[in-house]
PDB file of C-alpha atoms in Angstrom:
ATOM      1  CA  UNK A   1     -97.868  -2.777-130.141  1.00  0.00           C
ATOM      2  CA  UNK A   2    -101.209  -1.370-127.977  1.00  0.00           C
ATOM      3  CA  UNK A   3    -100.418   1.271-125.281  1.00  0.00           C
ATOM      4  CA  UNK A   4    -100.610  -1.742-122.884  1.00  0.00           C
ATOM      5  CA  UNK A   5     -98.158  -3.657-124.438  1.00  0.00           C
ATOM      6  CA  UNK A   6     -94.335  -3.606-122.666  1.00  0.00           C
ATOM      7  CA  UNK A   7     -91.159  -4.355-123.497  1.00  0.00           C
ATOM      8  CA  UNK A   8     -88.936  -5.207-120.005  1.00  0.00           C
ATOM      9  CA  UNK A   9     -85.302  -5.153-120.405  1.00  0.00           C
ATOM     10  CA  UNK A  10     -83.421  -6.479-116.403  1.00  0.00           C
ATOM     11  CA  UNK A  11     -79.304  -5.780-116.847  1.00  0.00           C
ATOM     12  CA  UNK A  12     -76.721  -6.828-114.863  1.00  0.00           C
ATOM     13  CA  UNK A  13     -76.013  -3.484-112.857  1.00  0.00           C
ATOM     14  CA  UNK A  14     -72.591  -5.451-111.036  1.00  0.00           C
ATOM     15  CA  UNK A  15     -71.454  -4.778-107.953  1.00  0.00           C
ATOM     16  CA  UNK A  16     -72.379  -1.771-105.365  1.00  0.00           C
ATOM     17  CA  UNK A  17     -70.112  -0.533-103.238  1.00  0.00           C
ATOM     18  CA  UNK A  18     -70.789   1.782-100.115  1.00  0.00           C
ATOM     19  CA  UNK A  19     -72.233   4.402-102.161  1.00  0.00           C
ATOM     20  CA  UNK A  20     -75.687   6.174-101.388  1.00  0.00           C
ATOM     21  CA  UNK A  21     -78.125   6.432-104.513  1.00  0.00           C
ATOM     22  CA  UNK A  22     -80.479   8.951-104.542  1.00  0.00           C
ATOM     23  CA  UNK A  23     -83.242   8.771-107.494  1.00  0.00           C
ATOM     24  CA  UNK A  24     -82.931  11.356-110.102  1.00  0.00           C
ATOM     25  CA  UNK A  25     -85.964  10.315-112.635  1.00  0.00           C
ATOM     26  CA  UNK A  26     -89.289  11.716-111.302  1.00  0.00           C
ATOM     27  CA  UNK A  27     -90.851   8.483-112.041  1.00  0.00           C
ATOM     28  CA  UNK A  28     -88.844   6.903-109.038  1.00  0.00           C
ATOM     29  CA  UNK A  29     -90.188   7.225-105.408  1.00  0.00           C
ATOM     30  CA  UNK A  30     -87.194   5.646-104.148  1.00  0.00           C
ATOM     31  CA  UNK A  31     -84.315   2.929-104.856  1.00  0.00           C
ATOM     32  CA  UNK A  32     -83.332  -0.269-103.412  1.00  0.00           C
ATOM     33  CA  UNK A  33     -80.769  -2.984-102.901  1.00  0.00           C
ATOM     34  CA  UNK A  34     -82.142  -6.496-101.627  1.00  0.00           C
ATOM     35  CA  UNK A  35     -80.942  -9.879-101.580  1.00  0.00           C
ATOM     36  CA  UNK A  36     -82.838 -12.151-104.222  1.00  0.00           C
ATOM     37  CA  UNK A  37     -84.927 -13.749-101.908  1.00  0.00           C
ATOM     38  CA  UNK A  38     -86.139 -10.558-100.190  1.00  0.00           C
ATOM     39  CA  UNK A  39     -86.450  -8.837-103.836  1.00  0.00           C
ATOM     40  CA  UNK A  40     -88.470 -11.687-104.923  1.00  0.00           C
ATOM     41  CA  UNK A  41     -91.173 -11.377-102.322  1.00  0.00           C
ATOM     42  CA  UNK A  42     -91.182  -7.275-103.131  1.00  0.00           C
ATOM     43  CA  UNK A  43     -92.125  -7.656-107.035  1.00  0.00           C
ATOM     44  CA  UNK A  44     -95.169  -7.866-108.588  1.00  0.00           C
ATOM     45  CA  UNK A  45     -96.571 -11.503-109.187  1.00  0.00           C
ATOM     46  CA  UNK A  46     -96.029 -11.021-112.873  1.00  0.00           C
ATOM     47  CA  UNK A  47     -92.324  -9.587-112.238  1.00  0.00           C
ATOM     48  CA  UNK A  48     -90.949 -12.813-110.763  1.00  0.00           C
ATOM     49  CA  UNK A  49     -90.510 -14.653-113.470  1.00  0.00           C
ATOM     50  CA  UNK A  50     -88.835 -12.566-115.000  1.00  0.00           C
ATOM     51  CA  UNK A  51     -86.267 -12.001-112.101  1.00  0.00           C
ATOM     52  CA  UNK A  52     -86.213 -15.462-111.823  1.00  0.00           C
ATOM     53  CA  UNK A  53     -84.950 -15.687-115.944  1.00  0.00           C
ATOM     54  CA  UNK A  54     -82.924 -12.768-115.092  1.00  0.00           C
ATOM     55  CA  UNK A  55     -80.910 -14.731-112.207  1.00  0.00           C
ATOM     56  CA  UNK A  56     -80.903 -17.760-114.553  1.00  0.00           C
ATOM     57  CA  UNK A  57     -79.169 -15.870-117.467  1.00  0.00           C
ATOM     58  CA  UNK A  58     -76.938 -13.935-115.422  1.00  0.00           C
ATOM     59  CA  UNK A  59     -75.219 -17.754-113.751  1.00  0.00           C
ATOM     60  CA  UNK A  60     -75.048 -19.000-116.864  1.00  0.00           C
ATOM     61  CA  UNK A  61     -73.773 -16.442-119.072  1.00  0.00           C
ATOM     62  CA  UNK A  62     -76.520 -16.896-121.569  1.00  0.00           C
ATOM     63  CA  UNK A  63     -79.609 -14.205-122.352  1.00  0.00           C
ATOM     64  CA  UNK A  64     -83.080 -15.209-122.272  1.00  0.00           C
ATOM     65  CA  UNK A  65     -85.773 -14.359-124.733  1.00  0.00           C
ATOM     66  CA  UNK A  66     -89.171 -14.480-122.991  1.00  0.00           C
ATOM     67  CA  UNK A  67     -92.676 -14.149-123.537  1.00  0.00           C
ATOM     68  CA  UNK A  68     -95.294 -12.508-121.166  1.00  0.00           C
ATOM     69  CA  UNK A  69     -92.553 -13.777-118.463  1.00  0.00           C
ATOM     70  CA  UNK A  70     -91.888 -17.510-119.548  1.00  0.00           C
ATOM     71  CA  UNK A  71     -89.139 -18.982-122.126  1.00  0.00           C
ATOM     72  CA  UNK A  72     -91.843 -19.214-125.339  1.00  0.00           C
ATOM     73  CA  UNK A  73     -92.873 -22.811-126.607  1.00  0.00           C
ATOM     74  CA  UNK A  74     -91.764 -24.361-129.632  1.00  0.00           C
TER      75      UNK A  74
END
């Protein structure tokens, strides 16, 4: 791998309750709960794909295995 190249795990975090979450990593500026159509419009072009898969796996129970974003072609 280059220094450019990323590996980008999404998990299923489940349900949030009425909890407040502060960030704790000084990487994070802040953190966010949105519906799926509001937290698609908030990602980065190259992100929604990937959220997208994410959504995908998570209704059907199965992981995904993607490259640069998309399912790769056999």
């Amino acid at each position: 791998m280059t220094s450019t190249d990323q590996i980008c795990f999404v998990f299923d975090g489940g349900v949030v309750g009425d909890r407040t979450f502060a960030p704790t990593d000084p990487e994070m500026a802040a953190v966010g709960f949105f519906h799926v159509d509001v937290a698609l419009t908030l990602v980065r072009d190259h992100m929604r794909p990937r959220l997208r898969a994410a959504l995908t796996a998570l209704s059907t129970g199965h992981a995904l295995y993607l490259h640069e974003g998309r399912a790769p072609v056999s």
